[in-house]
Amino acid sequence: MKRYIALVLLMQSCWPIEPGSRKNGEFLNDVVRLDEFNSEFDDYNSDLPYNKSGHTYLTFSSKRDRKNVFNLVSFPAQFTYDKRLGLEKYNPGGIQYDSFVDKGALEGMINRANGNFNVFGPKTLKFGYDIQSDYTKRNFFLFYADDSEGNMQIRYFLNDDKGISGPFNFDILNSKKDDGYPSFSYAGDKIYFSSNRDGNFDIYELSIPRKEGEQVTPESLLHPESYKLRKVEELSSPGDDKCPYFQDGMMVFVSDRSGGFGGSDIYYAKLDGEKWSEPVNAGQRINSANNEYRPILPAQMHFNYPLMIFSSDRPGGKGGFDLYMSGLTKQ
């Protein structure tokens, strides 16, 4: 027990504020361009795993390597605070006191996922942290979508005690059209993704029956005995509704529906029980006359508001789509 307490305190000390302080929890009103990660080429579709010490890994799709197609890239990252919150690259030398310890596995998965085709929407999933499960078992996933066979199909790699396996098709989500951007509830009873299987892009929900407090296993998530699939009509519009990301009862997504500020805008909605609130435009503080794309709400324990990373091709960036960060709503 003493060893555990010491480890927790040491993990907290890695974060650049005093334990118990909420300085970094002050709402990030600015839209911060993540210049250390952006390039002159298109950069979007990010993933930021859960962490405890402020050290993490930012994974996203970029054209910087192959130029004509998107492939995944990943960089060690850390939160900083100098008058306002930042996210920067860091040198991961020495010991890291993070719950996310699968960097080597992640790099191996990315190398196997990439090719002369587009790779979109990475989503890492660590059992016991991102989903209700046994945290002592080594079950770490990378989900993504690629168009190697024509249409976008959702695929995954698994790293467990046997090593890395995959890629595999996530068959219960895929169709003959474009499918991508899976996002998971902590209870493992909901998977959200987007698809144009009915014409326009819409957000879909796959529901898996779970007992209260049930420990999710890879098998019960990937190959459930029963499930229900539906289009989330409450979030739908006549336009394209894409890139859902679900975290702590909040859904963010992009839509080109009427009434926005131009191109695709970021919207959010809250889930209360089984009822969705009306989608709300994130407003002109975040949205621009250009396109905003693939917002995510990383599970970060240091903030008392939903922190959001997204992409935009607005003027002032390094070129094409760039990555940005801001607070979504004040709690």
CSV table of C-alpha atoms in Angstrom, one decimal:
chain,number,residue,atom,x,y,z
A,1,MET,CA,0.0,0.0,0.0
A,2,LYS,CA,2.8,2.5,0.9
A,3,ARG,CA,4.5,1.8,-2.5
A,4,TYR,CA,1.2,2.5,-4.3
A,5,ILE,CA,0.7,5.8,-2.4
A,6,ALA,CA,4.3,6.8,-3.2
A,7,LEU,CA,3.8,6.0,-6.8
A,8,VAL,CA,0.6,8.1,-7.0
A,9,LEU,CA,2.3,11.1,-5.4
A,10,LEU,CA,5.2,10.8,-7.8
A,11,MET,CA,2.8,10.6,-10.8
A,12,GLN,CA,1.1,13.7,-9.6
A,13,SER,CA,4.4,15.5,-9.2
A,14,CYS,CA,5.1,15.2,-12.9
A,15,TRP,CA,2.2,17.5,-13.6
A,16,PRO,CA,3.5,21.2,-13.7
A,17,ILE,CA,1.3,22.4,-10.9
A,18,GLU,CA,1.0,21.9,-7.1
A,19,PRO,CA,-1.1,18.8,-6.1
A,20,GLY,CA,-4.6,19.9,-5.5
A,21,SER,CA,-4.3,23.2,-7.5
A,22,ARG,CA,-6.8,23.8,-10.2
A,23,LYS,CA,-4.6,26.4,-12.1
A,24,ASN,CA,-4.6,24.2,-15.3
A,25,GLY,CA,-8.3,23.7,-14.8
A,26,GLU,CA,-9.0,27.3,-15.6
A,27,PHE,CA,-11.2,27.4,-18.8
A,28,LEU,CA,-9.1,27.6,-22.0
A,29,ASN,CA,-11.1,30.3,-23.8
A,30,ASP,CA,-8.4,30.8,-26.5
A,31,VAL,CA,-8.2,28.6,-29.6
A,32,VAL,CA,-4.5,27.4,-29.5
A,33,ARG,CA,-2.8,26.3,-32.6
A,34,LEU,CA,-0.7,23.2,-31.9
A,35,ASP,CA,2.3,24.4,-34.0
A,36,GLU,CA,4.8,21.9,-32.7
A,37,PHE,CA,2.7,19.1,-34.3
A,38,ASN,CA,1.4,20.8,-37.4
A,39,SER,CA,3.1,20.8,-40.8
A,40,GLU,CA,2.7,22.4,-44.2
A,41,PHE,CA,0.6,19.4,-45.1
A,42,ASP,CA,-2.9,18.4,-43.9
A,43,ASP,CA,-3.0,17.3,-40.3
A,44,TYR,CA,-6.2,16.1,-38.7
A,45,ASN,CA,-8.1,13.2,-36.9
A,46,SER,CA,-6.2,13.2,-33.6
A,47,ASP,CA,-6.2,10.9,-30.6
A,48,LEU,CA,-4.9,11.7,-27.1
A,49,PRO,CA,-4.9,8.8,-24.6
A,50,TYR,CA,-5.9,9.1,-21.0
A,51,ASN,CA,-2.9,9.9,-18.7
A,52,LYS,CA,-2.2,10.9,-15.2
A,53,SER,CA,1.0,12.9,-15.3
A,54,GLY,CA,0.6,15.3,-18.2
A,55,HIS,CA,2.8,13.1,-20.5
A,56,THR,CA,1.0,11.4,-23.4
A,57,TYR,CA,1.1,10.7,-27.1
A,58,LEU,CA,-0.7,12.6,-29.8
A,59,THR,CA,-1.6,10.5,-32.8
A,60,PHE,CA,-3.2,11.8,-35.9
A,61,SER,CA,-3.6,11.5,-39.7
A,62,SER,CA,-1.2,13.5,-41.8
A,63,LYS,CA,0.0,13.9,-45.4
A,64,ARG,CA,3.5,14.9,-44.4
A,65,ASP,CA,5.1,11.5,-45.2
A,66,ARG,CA,3.4,10.2,-48.4
A,67,LYS,CA,2.0,13.6,-49.5
A,68,ASN,CA,-0.9,12.2,-51.6
A,69,VAL,CA,-2.6,10.2,-48.8
A,70,PHE,CA,-3.2,10.4,-45.1
A,71,ASN,CA,-1.1,8.1,-42.9
A,72,LEU,CA,-0.9,7.9,-39.1
A,73,VAL,CA,1.9,9.7,-37.2
A,74,SER,CA,2.4,9.8,-33.4
A,75,PHE,CA,4.6,12.1,-31.1
A,76,PRO,CA,5.3,12.2,-27.4
A,77,ALA,CA,3.4,15.2,-25.9
A,78,GLN,CA,3.1,17.0,-22.7
A,79,PHE,CA,0.8,19.7,-21.3
A,80,THR,CA,2.4,23.0,-20.4
A,81,TYR,CA,1.2,26.1,-18.7
A,82,ASP,CA,2.7,29.5,-19.4
A,83,LYS,CA,-0.1,32.1,-18.9
A,84,ARG,CA,-2.3,29.7,-20.9
A,85,LEU,CA,-2.5,26.0,-21.5
A,86,GLY,CA,-0.4,24.4,-24.2
A,87,LEU,CA,0.4,21.0,-25.7
A,88,GLU,CA,4.0,20.5,-26.9
A,89,LYS,CA,6.4,17.7,-28.0
A,90,TYR,CA,8.7,16.4,-25.4
A,91,ASN,CA,11.7,14.1,-25.1
A,92,PRO,CA,10.5,11.0,-23.3
A,93,GLY,CA,13.9,10.1,-21.8
A,94,GLY,CA,14.0,8.5,-18.3
A,95,ILE,CA,11.1,7.0,-16.4
A,96,GLN,CA,7.5,8.0,-17.3
A,97,TYR,CA,4.8,7.7,-14.6
A,98,ASP,CA,1.8,7.3,-16.9
A,99,SER,CA,-1.0,4.8,-17.2
A,100,PHE,CA,-0.4,4.8,-21.0
A,101,VAL,CA,2.6,2.5,-21.3
A,102,ASP,CA,2.1,1.0,-24.7
A,103,LYS,CA,4.1,3.4,-26.8
A,104,GLY,CA,6.1,0.6,-28.4
A,105,ALA,CA,2.9,-1.2,-29.3
A,106,LEU,CA,1.3,1.9,-30.7
A,107,GLU,CA,4.3,2.6,-33.0
A,108,GLY,CA,4.2,-1.0,-34.2
A,109,MET,CA,0.5,-0.8,-34.9
A,110,ILE,CA,0.9,2.5,-36.8
A,111,ASN,CA,3.6,1.0,-38.9
A,112,ARG,CA,1.4,-1.9,-39.9
A,113,ALA,CA,-1.7,0.3,-40.4
A,114,ASN,CA,0.0,2.7,-42.8
A,115,GLY,CA,0.3,2.2,-46.6
A,116,ASN,CA,-0.3,3.8,-49.9
A,117,PHE,CA,-3.9,4.6,-49.0
A,118,ASN,CA,-5.7,6.9,-46.5
A,119,VAL,CA,-5.8,6.0,-42.8
A,120,PHE,CA,-8.3,8.0,-40.8
A,121,GLY,CA,-9.6,8.6,-37.3
A,122,PRO,CA,-7.2,6.8,-34.9
A,123,LYS,CA,-8.8,5.8,-31.5
A,124,THR,CA,-6.7,4.1,-28.8
A,125,LEU,CA,-8.5,2.1,-26.2
A,126,LYS,CA,-6.8,0.8,-23.0
A,127,PHE,CA,-9.0,-1.7,-21.1
A,128,GLY,CA,-9.4,-0.8,-17.4
A,129,TYR,CA,-8.8,2.9,-18.2
A,130,ASP,CA,-10.9,3.9,-21.2
A,131,ILE,CA,-13.4,1.2,-20.7
A,132,GLN,CA,-14.8,-0.7,-17.7
A,133,SER,CA,-12.6,-3.8,-17.5
A,134,ASP,CA,-9.8,-5.6,-15.7
A,135,TYR,CA,-6.9,-3.1,-15.7
A,136,THR,CA,-4.4,-5.8,-14.8
A,137,LYS,CA,-4.8,-7.5,-18.2
A,138,ARG,CA,-2.8,-6.1,-21.1
A,139,ASN,CA,-5.5,-5.3,-23.6
A,140,PHE,CA,-4.6,-2.2,-25.7
A,141,PHE,CA,-6.4,-1.4,-29.0
A,142,LEU,CA,-5.8,0.9,-31.9
A,143,PHE,CA,-9.0,1.5,-34.0
A,144,TYR,CA,-8.9,3.4,-37.3
A,145,ALA,CA,-10.5,3.3,-40.8
A,146,ASP,CA,-8.8,3.0,-44.1
A,147,ASP,CA,-9.8,3.0,-47.8
A,148,SER,CA,-7.3,0.3,-48.9
A,149,GLU,CA,-10.2,-1.7,-50.5
A,150,GLY,CA,-12.1,1.3,-51.9
A,151,ASN,CA,-14.6,2.5,-49.3
A,152,MET,CA,-13.6,3.4,-45.7
A,153,GLN,CA,-13.7,0.3,-43.4
A,154,ILE,CA,-13.1,0.3,-39.6
A,155,ARG,CA,-10.2,-1.9,-38.5
A,156,TYR,CA,-8.3,-2.5,-35.3
A,157,PHE,CA,-5.1,-3.9,-33.8
A,158,LEU,CA,-4.8,-5.6,-30.4
A,159,ASN,CA,-1.8,-5.7,-28.1
A,160,ASP,CA,-2.2,-8.3,-25.3
A,161,ASP,CA,0.0,-10.8,-23.5
A,162,LYS,CA,0.6,-12.5,-26.9
A,163,GLY,CA,1.9,-9.4,-28.6
A,164,ILE,CA,0.4,-7.4,-31.5
A,165,SER,CA,-2.3,-9.0,-33.7
A,166,GLY,CA,-4.2,-7.6,-36.6
A,167,PRO,CA,-5.3,-5.8,-38.5
A,168,PHE,CA,-8.9,-7.1,-38.3
A,169,ASN,CA,-12.1,-5.7,-39.7
A,170,PHE,CA,-14.6,-4.5,-37.1
A,171,ASP,CA,-17.4,-6.4,-38.9
A,172,ILE,CA,-20.3,-5.3,-36.7
A,173,LEU,CA,-19.8,-1.7,-37.7
A,174,ASN,CA,-18.8,-2.0,-41.3
A,175,SER,CA,-21.1,-1.8,-44.4
A,176,LYS,CA,-20.5,-1.6,-48.2
A,177,LYS,CA,-20.2,2.2,-47.9
A,178,ASP,CA,-17.9,4.5,-45.9
A,179,ASP,CA,-17.6,3.8,-42.2
A,180,GLY,CA,-15.3,5.4,-39.6
A,181,TYR,CA,-14.6,7.2,-36.3
A,182,PRO,CA,-15.6,4.7,-33.7
A,183,SER,CA,-16.0,6.1,-30.2
A,184,PHE,CA,-16.9,4.1,-27.0
A,185,SER,CA,-18.8,4.6,-23.8
A,186,TYR,CA,-16.9,3.7,-20.6
A,187,ALA,CA,-19.4,1.0,-19.8
A,188,GLY,CA,-18.8,-0.6,-23.2
A,189,ASP,CA,-22.5,-0.6,-23.9
A,190,LYS,CA,-22.4,2.1,-26.7
A,191,ILE,CA,-20.3,2.5,-29.8
A,192,TYR,CA,-20.8,5.5,-32.0
A,193,PHE,CA,-19.5,5.9,-35.5
A,194,SER,CA,-20.3,7.7,-38.8
A,195,SER,CA,-21.4,6.1,-42.1
A,196,ASN,CA,-22.9,7.1,-45.4
A,197,ARG,CA,-24.7,3.8,-45.8
A,198,ASP,CA,-28.0,5.5,-46.2
A,199,GLY,CA,-26.8,8.3,-48.5
A,200,ASN,CA,-25.5,11.3,-46.5
A,201,PHE,CA,-23.1,10.8,-43.6
A,202,ASP,CA,-25.0,10.2,-40.3
A,203,ILE,CA,-24.1,9.2,-36.8
A,204,TYR,CA,-24.9,5.6,-35.7
A,205,GLU,CA,-25.2,4.0,-32.4
A,206,LEU,CA,-24.5,0.3,-31.7
A,207,SER,CA,-25.9,-0.8,-28.3
A,208,ILE,CA,-24.7,-3.9,-26.5
A,209,PRO,CA,-26.7,-5.2,-23.5
A,210,ARG,CA,-24.6,-5.0,-20.3
A,211,LYS,CA,-25.2,-5.8,-16.7
A,212,GLU,CA,-24.5,-3.0,-14.2
A,213,GLY,CA,-20.8,-3.0,-13.4
A,214,GLU,CA,-20.0,-5.6,-15.9
A,215,GLN,CA,-16.3,-6.0,-16.7
A,216,VAL,CA,-16.0,-5.7,-20.5
A,217,THR,CA,-13.8,-8.1,-22.3
A,218,PRO,CA,-12.3,-7.8,-25.9
A,219,GLU,CA,-14.5,-10.7,-27.0
A,220,SER,CA,-17.7,-9.1,-25.6
A,221,LEU,CA,-16.9,-5.8,-27.2
A,222,LEU,CA,-15.8,-7.1,-30.7
A,223,HIS,CA,-18.2,-10.0,-31.0
A,224,PRO,CA,-21.2,-9.4,-28.7
A,225,GLU,CA,-23.8,-12.1,-28.5
A,226,SER,CA,-26.5,-9.5,-29.3
A,227,TYR,CA,-26.6,-5.8,-30.2
A,228,LYS,CA,-28.9,-3.2,-31.8
A,229,LEU,CA,-27.8,-0.7,-34.5
A,230,ARG,CA,-29.6,2.5,-35.2
A,231,LYS,CA,-29.1,5.9,-36.8
A,232,VAL,CA,-29.1,8.6,-34.1
A,233,GLU,CA,-32.0,10.6,-35.5
A,234,GLU,CA,-31.9,13.1,-32.6
A,235,LEU,CA,-28.5,14.3,-33.9
A,236,SER,CA,-29.2,14.0,-37.7
A,237,SER,CA,-29.7,16.7,-40.3
A,238,PRO,CA,-30.2,16.8,-44.1
A,239,GLY,CA,-26.5,17.5,-44.3
A,240,ASP,CA,-23.5,15.4,-43.5
A,241,ASP,CA,-23.0,14.6,-39.8
A,242,LYS,CA,-19.6,13.0,-39.1
A,243,CYS,CA,-16.8,12.2,-36.7
A,244,PRO,CA,-18.7,11.6,-33.5
A,245,TYR,CA,-16.6,11.5,-30.2
A,246,PHE,CA,-18.3,10.5,-27.0
A,247,GLN,CA,-16.9,11.2,-23.5
A,248,ASP,CA,-18.5,11.5,-20.1
A,249,GLY,CA,-22.0,12.0,-21.5
A,250,MET,CA,-21.0,14.6,-24.1
A,251,MET,CA,-21.0,14.0,-27.8
A,252,VAL,CA,-19.0,16.3,-30.2
A,253,PHE,CA,-19.3,15.9,-34.0
A,254,VAL,CA,-19.1,18.0,-37.2
A,255,SER,CA,-21.9,18.9,-39.6
A,256,ASP,CA,-22.4,21.1,-42.6
A,257,ARG,CA,-26.1,21.6,-41.7
A,258,SER,CA,-27.7,25.0,-42.4
A,259,GLY,CA,-27.2,27.7,-39.8
A,260,GLY,CA,-23.5,27.2,-39.3
A,261,PHE,CA,-20.6,29.7,-39.8
A,262,GLY,CA,-19.4,28.1,-43.0
A,263,GLY,CA,-18.1,24.7,-44.2
A,264,SER,CA,-18.3,22.0,-41.5
A,265,ASP,CA,-18.8,23.3,-37.9
A,266,ILE,CA,-18.4,21.6,-34.6
A,267,TYR,CA,-21.6,20.7,-32.7
A,268,TYR,CA,-22.2,19.1,-29.3
A,269,ALA,CA,-25.0,17.4,-27.5
A,270,LYS,CA,-25.4,15.8,-24.0
A,271,LEU,CA,-26.9,12.4,-23.2
A,272,ASP,CA,-29.2,12.3,-20.2
A,273,GLY,CA,-30.1,8.6,-19.6
A,274,GLU,CA,-31.3,7.6,-23.1
A,275,LYS,CA,-32.3,11.1,-24.2
A,276,TRP,CA,-30.1,13.4,-26.3
A,277,SER,CA,-30.2,17.1,-26.0
A,278,GLU,CA,-30.7,19.3,-29.1
A,279,PRO,CA,-27.3,19.7,-30.9
A,280,VAL,CA,-25.7,23.0,-30.2
A,281,ASN,CA,-23.3,24.8,-32.5
A,282,ALA,CA,-20.0,25.4,-30.6
A,283,GLY,CA,-20.1,29.0,-31.7
A,284,GLN,CA,-17.9,31.5,-33.5
A,285,ARG,CA,-15.3,31.4,-30.8
A,286,ILE,CA,-14.4,27.9,-32.1
A,287,ASN,CA,-16.0,27.6,-35.5
A,288,SER,CA,-14.8,29.7,-38.5
A,289,ALA,CA,-16.0,30.4,-42.1
A,290,ASN,CA,-13.8,27.5,-43.1
A,291,ASN,CA,-14.0,23.8,-42.2
A,292,GLU,CA,-13.6,22.4,-38.7
A,293,TYR,CA,-13.1,18.6,-38.5
A,294,ARG,CA,-12.9,15.6,-36.1
A,295,PRO,CA,-13.1,17.1,-32.6
A,296,ILE,CA,-12.1,14.9,-29.6
A,297,LEU,CA,-12.6,15.3,-25.9
A,298,PRO,CA,-9.6,13.6,-24.3
A,299,ALA,CA,-10.2,12.0,-20.8
A,300,GLN,CA,-7.8,14.2,-18.8
A,301,MET,CA,-8.1,14.2,-15.0
A,302,HIS,CA,-6.5,17.7,-14.6
A,303,PHE,CA,-9.4,19.8,-16.1
A,304,ASN,CA,-12.8,20.6,-14.7
A,305,TYR,CA,-14.1,21.3,-18.2
A,306,PRO,CA,-14.1,19.4,-21.5
A,307,LEU,CA,-10.9,20.1,-23.3
A,308,MET,CA,-11.2,19.7,-27.0
A,309,ILE,CA,-8.7,19.1,-29.9
A,310,PHE,CA,-9.9,19.6,-33.4
A,311,SER,CA,-8.7,20.4,-36.9
A,312,SER,CA,-9.4,23.3,-39.2
A,313,ASP,CA,-8.3,24.7,-42.6
A,314,ARG,CA,-8.8,28.3,-41.4
A,315,PRO,CA,-6.3,31.0,-42.5
A,316,GLY,CA,-3.2,31.5,-40.3
A,317,GLY,CA,-2.0,27.9,-40.0
A,318,LYS,CA,1.0,26.2,-41.5
A,319,GLY,CA,-1.0,24.8,-44.5
A,320,GLY,CA,-4.1,22.8,-45.2
A,321,PHE,CA,-5.7,21.4,-42.1
A,322,ASP,CA,-4.0,22.1,-38.8
A,323,LEU,CA,-4.6,20.9,-35.2
A,324,TYR,CA,-6.1,23.3,-32.6
A,325,MET,CA,-7.0,23.0,-28.9
A,326,SER,CA,-9.6,24.9,-26.8
A,327,GLY,CA,-12.1,24.5,-24.0
A,328,LEU,CA,-15.5,23.4,-25.3
A,329,THR,CA,-17.9,24.5,-22.6
A,330,LYS,CA,-17.5,25.9,-19.0
A,331,GLN,CA,-18.9,23.5,-16.4
